[in-house]
XYZ file of C-alpha atoms in Angstrom:
624
model
C 30.644 -32.860 27.296
C 29.764 -30.840 30.402
C 32.915 -28.831 29.844
C 31.800 -27.916 26.336
C 28.491 -26.548 27.655
C 30.315 -24.525 30.301
C 32.681 -23.116 27.669
C 29.771 -22.178 25.410
C 27.986 -20.485 28.295
C 31.091 -18.487 29.239
C 31.608 -17.431 25.617
C 28.006 -16.259 25.402
C 28.229 -14.342 28.677
C 31.453 -12.667 27.551
C 30.056 -11.593 24.177
C 26.836 -10.279 25.717
C 28.832 -8.340 28.278
C 30.555 -6.658 25.350
C 27.207 -5.738 23.779
C 26.901 -8.678 21.386
C 23.995 -11.118 21.363
C 24.782 -14.795 20.920
C 22.515 -16.846 18.634
C 20.575 -19.654 20.283
C 18.725 -22.708 18.968
C 15.061 -22.111 18.230
C 13.922 -24.645 20.810
C 15.911 -22.907 23.529
C 14.450 -19.509 22.651
C 10.951 -20.935 23.102
C 11.576 -22.178 26.643
C 10.423 -19.041 28.464
C 7.210 -19.600 30.483
C 5.267 -17.092 28.378
C 6.266 -18.651 25.066
C 5.597 -22.154 26.383
C 2.156 -20.984 27.415
C 1.477 -19.724 23.894
C 2.637 -22.977 22.304
C 0.488 -24.907 24.768
C -2.502 -22.815 23.737
C -1.814 -23.679 20.093
C -1.748 -27.385 20.895
C -5.096 -27.049 22.647
C -6.620 -25.371 19.579
C -5.372 -27.902 16.999
C -7.164 -31.225 16.592
C -4.219 -33.282 15.366
C -1.942 -35.961 16.722
C 1.116 -34.966 18.727
C 3.511 -36.088 15.986
C 1.659 -34.141 13.282
C 1.656 -31.093 15.571
C 5.405 -31.434 16.130
C 6.168 -31.828 12.407
C 3.782 -29.254 10.950
C 3.343 -26.663 13.716
C 6.089 -26.812 16.319
C 8.946 -27.367 13.858
C 8.088 -24.297 11.706
C 7.752 -22.217 14.875
C 11.206 -23.365 16.037
C 12.684 -22.450 12.645
C 10.967 -19.056 12.894
C 12.465 -18.585 16.371
C 15.926 -19.490 15.096
C 15.670 -16.739 12.475
C 14.046 -14.151 14.760
C 16.474 -14.794 17.640
C 16.254 -11.868 20.085
C 15.456 -9.218 17.498
C 12.792 -6.594 18.272
C 9.659 -6.283 16.159
C 10.256 -2.564 15.572
C 12.495 0.301 16.585
C 10.031 2.488 18.502
C 6.794 0.764 17.707
C 5.102 -2.368 19.057
C 7.215 -5.060 20.751
C 10.260 -2.802 20.529
C 12.300 -4.820 23.004
C 14.774 -7.689 22.946
C 12.910 -10.761 21.705
C 9.876 -8.728 20.668
C 9.710 -10.204 17.164
C 9.351 -13.739 18.488
C 6.724 -12.730 21.051
C 4.728 -10.824 18.439
C 4.838 -13.710 15.978
C 3.589 -16.212 18.560
C 0.856 -13.867 19.770
C -0.469 -13.268 16.263
C -0.544 -17.021 15.629
C -2.539 -17.640 18.822
C -5.026 -14.856 18.158
C -5.457 -16.035 14.568
C -6.220 -19.561 15.768
C -8.888 -18.270 18.123
C -10.451 -16.158 15.414
C -10.387 -19.083 13.006
C -12.688 -21.022 15.358
C -15.412 -18.475 14.653
C -15.475 -19.261 10.909
C -16.655 -22.215 8.851
C -13.893 -22.761 6.319
C -13.527 -22.863 3.423
C -16.232 -20.212 2.951
C -19.328 -21.454 1.153
C -18.200 -25.079 1.042
C -20.420 -28.000 1.960
C -20.216 -29.397 5.506
C -18.502 -32.492 4.121
C -15.785 -30.448 2.416
C -15.299 -28.253 5.475
C -14.787 -31.362 7.564
C -12.349 -32.855 5.051
C -10.048 -29.841 4.660
C -10.863 -27.803 7.760
C -7.670 -28.738 9.596
C -5.552 -27.829 6.587
C -7.229 -24.411 6.555
C -6.469 -24.062 10.256
C -2.772 -24.723 9.753
C -2.712 -22.519 6.640
C -3.952 -19.598 8.740
C -1.274 -20.413 11.304
C 1.420 -20.247 8.614
C 0.110 -16.940 7.254
C 0.066 -15.477 10.767
C 3.602 -16.684 11.466
C 4.952 -15.189 8.235
C 2.938 -11.946 8.153
C 5.750 -9.653 9.385
C 8.819 -11.875 9.237
C 10.633 -9.858 6.546
C 10.931 -6.917 8.931
C 14.016 -8.656 10.313
C 15.272 -8.993 6.758
C 14.771 -5.532 5.239
C 14.250 -3.124 8.158
C 17.443 -3.866 10.076
C 21.134 -4.458 9.518
C 22.681 -7.452 11.295
C 26.384 -7.025 12.083
C 28.399 -10.081 13.141
C 31.237 -10.047 15.637
C 33.586 -11.087 12.822
C 32.858 -7.795 11.032
C 30.524 -9.202 8.382
C 26.966 -8.114 7.661
C 24.437 -10.931 7.632
C 21.286 -11.323 5.546
C 18.810 -13.888 6.787
C 18.239 -15.353 3.342
C 21.577 -17.098 4.011
C 20.030 -18.782 7.033
C 20.038 -18.240 10.816
C 22.567 -15.864 12.367
C 25.805 -17.891 12.754
C 27.739 -15.938 15.407
C 27.338 -13.152 18.000
C 25.613 -10.162 16.477
C 24.356 -6.625 16.892
C 21.495 -4.973 15.045
C 20.845 -1.474 13.754
C 17.702 -0.129 12.128
C 18.088 1.214 8.615
C 17.405 4.948 8.506
C 16.209 4.753 4.891
C 13.927 1.762 5.385
C 10.752 1.379 3.352
C 7.945 0.669 5.807
C 5.948 -1.345 3.263
C 8.763 -3.410 1.752
C 8.469 -6.249 4.252
C 4.925 -6.987 3.067
C 6.172 -7.963 -0.377
C 9.313 -9.789 0.786
C 7.908 -12.089 3.483
C 7.978 -14.971 1.015
C 11.790 -14.796 0.830
C 11.904 -16.537 4.216
C 8.860 -18.759 3.762
C 10.723 -21.844 2.553
C 13.271 -21.676 5.383
C 10.511 -21.518 7.972
C 7.917 -23.864 6.493
C 10.249 -26.391 4.767
C 9.541 -28.261 1.505
C 7.632 -30.957 3.415
C 5.174 -28.433 4.824
C 4.826 -26.621 1.500
C 4.033 -29.916 -0.227
C 1.228 -30.512 2.265
C -0.113 -26.997 1.835
C -0.001 -27.296 -1.960
C -2.261 -30.341 -1.801
C -5.004 -27.681 -1.957
C -3.688 -25.321 -4.688
C -6.330 -22.614 -4.180
C -5.647 -22.526 -0.464
C -1.908 -22.388 -1.167
C -2.471 -19.374 -3.412
C -4.619 -17.635 -0.824
C -1.875 -18.032 1.793
C 0.774 -16.710 -0.596
C -1.351 -13.654 -1.414
C -2.039 -13.019 2.269
C 1.641 -13.241 3.201
C 2.815 -11.029 0.323
C 0.501 -8.101 1.092
C -2.330 -8.609 -1.422
C -5.358 -8.603 0.910
C -7.971 -8.551 -1.833
C -6.661 -11.951 -2.948
C -5.793 -13.180 0.531
C -9.498 -13.151 1.395
C -10.596 -14.435 4.777
C -7.038 -15.461 5.682
C -5.831 -11.872 5.260
C -8.730 -10.687 7.395
C -8.096 -13.128 10.222
C -4.356 -12.443 10.261
C -4.962 -8.682 10.101
C -7.307 -8.800 13.086
C -4.871 -10.977 15.013
C -2.011 -8.593 14.233
C -4.004 -5.586 15.419
C -4.907 -7.393 18.638
C -1.280 -8.238 19.411
C -0.167 -4.688 18.640
C -2.888 -3.111 20.766
C -2.217 -5.499 23.635
C 1.471 -4.577 23.519
C 0.575 -0.900 23.794
C -1.561 -1.634 26.820
C -4.818 -0.752 25.105
C -8.150 -2.494 25.296
C -8.965 -3.882 21.827
C -12.736 -4.120 21.610
C -12.944 -4.442 25.399
C -11.461 -7.941 25.232
C -8.643 -7.450 27.694
C -8.188 -6.161 31.187
C -7.636 -2.454 31.809
C -4.182 -1.253 30.707
C -1.451 -1.207 33.302
C 0.729 1.468 31.693
C 0.411 5.063 32.729
C -1.219 7.596 30.438
C 2.057 9.499 30.484
C 3.892 6.512 28.985
C 1.220 5.903 26.355
C 1.315 9.523 25.191
C 5.117 9.603 25.156
C 5.412 6.347 23.223
C 2.724 7.391 20.750
C 4.361 10.757 20.172
C 7.775 9.161 19.714
C 6.369 6.794 17.103
C 4.553 9.515 15.137
C 7.598 11.791 15.096
C 10.079 9.093 14.119
C 8.053 7.092 11.639
C 5.023 8.986 10.360
C 5.268 12.773 10.280
C 7.395 15.048 8.133
C 9.903 17.340 9.795
C 11.835 20.511 8.981
C 10.278 21.417 5.657
C 7.761 24.081 4.657
C 4.308 22.815 5.507
C 5.552 20.054 7.819
C 3.897 19.571 11.228
C 7.245 19.329 13.068
C 10.219 21.685 13.367
C 13.375 20.833 15.307
C 15.605 23.613 16.618
C 18.707 23.318 18.780
C 16.743 23.398 22.020
C 13.209 22.215 21.203
C 10.955 20.172 18.972
C 7.948 22.247 17.895
C 4.664 20.442 17.191
C 2.141 22.315 15.055
C -1.080 22.614 17.053
C -3.739 21.321 16.943
C -2.752 19.058 14.062
C -0.136 16.897 15.796
C -2.040 16.509 19.100
C -5.135 15.456 17.181
C -3.153 12.936 15.161
C -1.751 11.640 18.448
C -5.258 11.242 19.887
C -6.464 9.458 16.779
C -3.462 7.148 16.836
C -3.991 6.168 20.477
C -7.748 5.753 20.183
C -7.476 3.575 17.097
C -5.230 1.222 18.993
C -7.576 0.698 21.912
C -6.038 3.085 24.443
C -8.660 4.480 26.789
C -8.541 7.521 29.043
C -7.292 9.957 26.393
C -8.723 13.455 27.064
C -11.142 14.396 24.306
C -10.644 18.130 24.769
C -7.415 19.580 23.364
C -6.868 21.815 26.390
C -7.175 18.885 28.781
C -4.719 16.891 26.700
C -2.254 19.792 26.757
C -2.631 20.092 30.534
C -1.969 16.380 30.929
C 1.148 16.578 28.766
C 2.393 19.675 30.560
C 1.816 18.140 33.994
C 4.048 15.195 33.096
C 6.775 17.301 31.510
C 6.070 16.103 27.983
C 5.663 19.684 26.774
C 7.054 22.940 28.149
C 4.916 25.909 29.177
C 5.354 29.355 27.639
C 6.262 32.383 29.826
C 2.560 32.910 30.596
C 2.271 29.331 31.874
C 0.214 28.181 28.898
C 0.876 25.213 26.632
C 0.630 26.847 23.198
C 3.467 28.987 21.857
C 2.839 31.504 19.038
C 5.797 31.285 16.662
C 6.898 32.658 13.318
C 8.815 30.298 11.055
C 10.840 31.697 8.149
C 13.039 30.230 5.441
C 14.083 32.241 2.396
C 10.870 33.753 0.972
C 8.565 31.367 2.871
C 7.111 32.307 6.240
C 4.166 31.321 8.402
C 2.716 32.138 11.818
C 1.810 29.012 13.757
C 0.660 27.838 17.156
C 2.974 25.137 18.482
C 3.676 22.908 21.447
C 7.263 22.819 22.670
C 8.711 19.361 23.407
C 12.141 18.566 24.884
C 14.070 16.822 22.078
C 15.370 14.214 24.527
C 11.838 12.859 24.852
C 11.991 11.685 21.234
C 15.736 11.171 20.757
C 17.493 10.291 24.048
C 20.877 10.642 22.354
C 21.830 13.855 20.574
C 23.508 11.769 17.852
C 20.108 10.336 16.862
C 18.519 13.708 16.142
C 17.949 15.064 12.638
C 19.667 18.255 11.549
C 17.971 21.334 13.057
C 15.672 23.554 10.995
C 17.836 25.571 8.622
C 15.549 28.610 8.723
C 14.533 30.715 11.713
C 11.878 30.065 14.352
C 10.952 33.019 16.553
C 8.548 33.094 19.475
C 6.088 35.957 19.071
C 5.071 38.065 22.040
C 1.451 38.025 21.002
C -0.403 35.427 18.944
C -1.828 36.424 15.609
C -5.519 35.872 15.051
C -4.738 32.574 13.442
C -2.536 31.642 16.371
C -5.096 32.706 18.974
C -7.682 30.531 17.388
C -5.159 27.694 17.407
C -6.258 26.762 13.931
C -3.075 27.291 11.985
C -1.808 23.779 12.549
C -3.956 21.712 10.229
C -3.624 24.270 7.498
C 0.051 24.971 7.858
C 0.607 23.858 4.318
C -1.595 26.610 3.014
C 0.868 29.227 4.126
C 3.580 27.943 1.847
C 4.385 29.997 -1.174
C 5.563 26.926 -3.066
C 3.493 24.010 -1.836
C 4.595 20.453 -2.502
C 2.424 17.357 -2.366
C 3.535 16.848 1.227
C 2.425 20.317 2.294
C -1.255 19.535 2.311
C -2.496 18.459 5.676
C -2.562 14.743 5.067
C -2.240 12.100 7.714
C -1.459 8.461 8.081
C -4.268 5.987 8.628
C -3.352 5.959 12.234
C -4.245 9.620 12.577
C -7.474 9.872 10.696
C -10.948 10.020 11.998
C -9.999 9.654 15.622
C -10.516 5.926 15.508
C -13.208 5.977 12.847
C -10.828 4.348 10.410
C -9.455 0.904 11.060
C -6.397 0.989 8.908
C -3.781 -1.566 9.810
C -2.703 0.113 13.109
C 0.748 0.693 14.300
C 1.353 1.167 17.985
C 4.088 1.501 20.586
C 4.662 -1.050 23.283
C 5.672 -1.601 26.886
C 9.321 -2.380 27.429
C 8.468 -5.922 28.422
C 5.748 -8.019 26.936
C 6.943 -11.462 27.900
C 5.355 -11.353 31.317
C 1.860 -10.940 29.966
C -0.265 -14.052 29.877
C -2.179 -15.145 26.828
C -5.809 -14.133 27.123
C -8.799 -15.540 25.316
C -9.839 -13.197 22.512
C -13.489 -12.301 22.656
C -15.648 -9.457 21.495
C -13.694 -8.888 18.306
C -15.483 -7.992 15.103
C -16.409 -11.437 13.810
C -18.845 -10.499 11.063
C -18.748 -12.420 7.826
C -16.094 -12.105 5.144
C -18.204 -9.531 3.347
C -18.308 -7.173 6.321
C -14.557 -7.575 6.717
C -13.857 -6.829 3.057
C -16.129 -3.804 2.844
C -15.454 -2.579 6.362
C -19.113 -1.877 7.007
C -19.230 0.742 4.238
C -22.348 -0.863 2.831
C -26.065 -0.430 2.667
C -28.612 -3.199 2.627
C -31.808 -3.150 0.637
C -33.548 -5.129 3.372
C -31.741 -3.432 6.263
C -31.843 -6.249 8.821
C -31.123 -5.114 12.331
C -28.325 -7.618 12.727
C -26.316 -5.999 9.948
C -25.935 -2.819 11.975
C -24.622 -4.561 15.053
C -20.882 -4.548 14.622
C -18.614 -4.891 17.606
C -16.221 -2.286 16.258
C -17.710 1.210 16.802
C -15.948 2.415 13.674
C -18.207 0.166 11.629
C -21.282 1.842 13.068
C -19.844 5.298 12.436
C -18.989 4.385 8.870
C -22.483 3.350 7.802
C -24.408 5.915 5.815
C -27.389 6.569 3.617
C -26.193 7.686 0.238
C -29.693 8.229 -1.043
C -29.958 11.669 0.513
C -30.537 14.403 -2.092
C -27.431 16.339 -1.189
C -25.210 13.331 -1.766
C -26.728 12.006 -4.967
C -27.658 14.978 -7.123
C -25.087 16.424 -9.442
C -25.527 19.882 -7.913
C -25.407 20.009 -4.120
C -27.153 22.975 -2.552
C -25.493 23.456 0.797
C -23.674 26.078 2.779
C -20.566 25.384 4.761
C -17.664 27.000 6.511
C -14.653 28.406 4.688
C -12.641 25.516 3.344
C -8.903 24.923 3.555
C -7.250 25.184 0.164
C -3.673 25.011 -0.963
C -2.621 28.229 -2.652
C -3.739 28.252 -6.269
C -6.004 25.242 -5.843
C -9.721 24.892 -5.335
C -11.076 22.779 -2.502
C -11.872 20.040 -5.008
C -8.303 20.044 -6.305
C -6.956 19.995 -2.747
C -9.122 16.962 -1.999
C -7.949 15.257 -5.197
C -4.292 15.869 -4.305
C -4.936 14.433 -0.824
C -6.633 11.389 -2.370
C -3.781 10.794 -4.821
C -1.063 11.242 -2.191
C -2.902 8.993 0.254
C -3.349 6.189 -2.262
C 0.268 6.380 -3.427
C 1.755 6.448 0.091
C -0.622 3.762 1.434
C -2.106 6.189 3.949
C -5.430 5.370 2.306
C -6.240 1.695 2.070
C -7.291 0.280 -1.287
C -9.266 -2.955 -1.796
C -8.842 -3.752 1.878
C -10.884 -3.885 5.085
C -12.373 -0.493 5.924
C -10.995 0.894 2.648
C -12.663 3.949 1.119
C -11.220 3.187 -2.330
C -12.021 0.030 -4.286
C -11.184 -1.153 -7.781
C -14.279 -1.983 -9.814
C -15.079 -2.130 -13.532
C -11.385 -1.438 -14.342
C -11.506 1.946 -12.619
C -11.970 3.213 -9.053
C -14.954 3.557 -6.744
C -14.462 6.059 -3.918
C -16.917 5.439 -1.104
C -19.266 8.313 -0.299
C -19.576 10.031 2.042
C -16.885 8.131 3.936
C -13.954 9.427 1.881
C -15.117 13.046 2.232
C -15.695 12.676 5.957
C -12.194 11.328 6.407
C -10.772 14.313 4.518
C -12.711 16.646 6.828
C -11.388 14.865 9.921
C -7.923 15.826 8.735
C -8.855 19.387 7.710
C -10.641 21.769 10.050
C -13.242 24.307 8.999
C -14.952 22.473 6.152
C -18.028 20.286 5.800
C -17.951 17.034 3.891
C -20.875 18.154 1.734
C -18.865 21.096 0.408
C -15.858 18.888 -0.303
C -18.164 16.518 -2.169
C -19.666 19.375 -4.160
C -16.258 20.762 -5.120
C -15.035 17.311 -6.132
C -18.049 16.911 -8.412
C -17.154 20.149 -10.177
C -13.870 18.608 -11.321
C -15.847 16.374 -13.688
C -13.723 13.299 -13.017
C -16.615 10.973 -12.211
C -19.292 9.184 -14.166
C -22.786 10.658 -13.901
C -25.814 8.427 -14.267
C -28.465 9.167 -16.883
C -30.902 10.300 -14.182
C -28.532 13.123 -13.217
C -27.257 11.529 -10.021
C -23.668 10.752 -9.182
C -23.706 7.839 -6.767
C -23.171 4.370 -8.197
C -23.717 1.060 -6.433
C -21.482 -1.999 -6.371
C -22.845 -5.325 -5.247
C -20.963 -7.408 -2.714
C -20.658 -10.976 -3.968
C -20.872 -13.442 -1.122
C -22.694 -16.474 0.136
C -24.516 -14.929 3.068
C -24.767 -11.224 2.279
C -26.900 -11.018 -0.846
C -28.204 -7.527 -1.490
C -25.381 -5.715 0.283
C -24.184 -2.639 -1.580
C -21.204 -0.311 -1.515
C -21.978 3.158 -2.858
C -19.810 5.974 -4.127
C -18.347 7.829 -7.096
C -16.940 5.977 -10.105
C -13.943 7.692 -11.689
C -14.005 7.972 -15.472
C -10.336 6.999 -15.714
C -8.289 4.715 -13.511
C -5.145 6.820 -14.031
C -6.620 9.608 -11.907
C -5.004 7.723 -9.017
C -1.235 7.147 -9.368
C -1.390 3.458 -8.453
C -1.869 0.208 -10.333
C -5.554 -0.498 -10.896
C -6.748 -3.818 -9.514
C -10.400 -4.764 -9.213
C -11.734 -5.908 -5.865
C -12.883 -9.473 -6.590
C -15.704 -9.179 -4.058
C -17.386 -6.205 -5.740
C -19.250 -5.927 -9.035
C -20.647 -2.674 -10.392
C -24.391 -2.515 -10.926
C -24.951 -1.398 -14.509
C -26.369 2.091 -15.076
C -26.408 4.161 -18.218
C -23.865 6.926 -17.791
C -23.581 10.387 -19.220
C -20.618 12.741 -19.276
C -20.748 15.257 -16.462
C -20.487 18.053 -19.022
C -23.746 16.902 -20.632
C -25.864 17.744 -17.625
């Protein structure tokens, strides 16, 4: 028997020396001190017998480990190291369990019912946390076996030594809808039978796991918060001041953040794109890309990021992340030409090896020309061409407007599900008690603080997350409620041939379709109500302005109103109110514009079950 173990060990060492990873049993993968510490923390947080814990908690985790093996959680994102998927899954489960302790579940139930089914709710949240990202290892990567076969995990655990490769054409949202493909393997029929003893709870878990947060309710919220905490911790940030100061250098944080944005978020080498790759440099349109980078880092809890663009450029230049121009400055004035399209831009010059260490990984270079100008044009001197690069296109496409992912908007004023880069090793970090997170009620989580309260209690304004405080507003101001807004503002960015209102509408439609703008989710600015859409005001206009320089949100709002796409109330005002339906937040309102037709947005209309429109008599905007 001892000889068999020695043979197996030698085989594994030989295959790994050749670049192949050997599959291991789930229990063996969980034996590292860090992972044992996480499992021990779970045992401490569950009030169940040891045998029940083994059958209904530890066994699913071992099956999860056997599927995840030593796969990373992402290519250049969080937990992007060997075994990162397993670490991330365990961390999210632990954080979710700690957050669950701050809620009385099920919501609104009697104390007797909460006592009777509370433990089942606890384990249901654990299952949702464990499954929340599992399909990434199913649809984002290709698993190649040493025998020459490709392996799909719906056939079961990896059977022989393997290598992995990330799919270049992967859909970054597909895993959300395919997590359930692996649910039965991980949970087992026995566990599913237990969970289905409460059919409504079973449904809530299924919705949460399959990416339908408006139906996943409080479970989606808890898992989402836990996921963001794990991601931010991996980056070395300080989520809501709950962890110790980050140990990574600022240089590493900036480099990792930039690598993630370039590889996974921003367009490249097309008219209006913020990135252009030539044979010897990657050119970042300034200040658009640096500002997206700052927003991305801030949203994920990274402190110490210079607020001033010049200081950020100096920091990047000092560490060799960008190259100085002949005058020793960071910004290069360039002219970019392709066919009959041309534009003068201000750019930062980045060594391509910073993003793609291997030349084989790099995209094809820009097929047009990119020339460094001796002297910056007025637009270049002002360093304002970047955000409006799309406006210079003669034939703009939907991607040429200066849109951004949720991770780049509002410089941390939006809490879209973040995506962050990670340290190379996360397994040495100890589990830390989560505290100071936003633990407001379900209603605050669903509406993201974009509410007003008729009684305005002081407690409602005290959210731990600063973005909630920044998002609150008073929509009763005359300039935001009257059909005609009398205000002056700066010149607004417009795509050629489009008004500012049409540019905003295109941005709104593109954002909803690409998931850059959340819908019916925490911190969302777009909600389904009354079989159409409510867009939160002024939050949606402020977000647009954060992504477009030189325009005030009041002017964007005014120009949007002129499109006549919204319902106008019979008193001549535009802002409608939707009531938040909940046990403990009576009187809370979400305010904004109601679109006349749901098909204005190119996505399937689904009503937010937590919102109901307050009835007002409406009149067509043309009747005013």
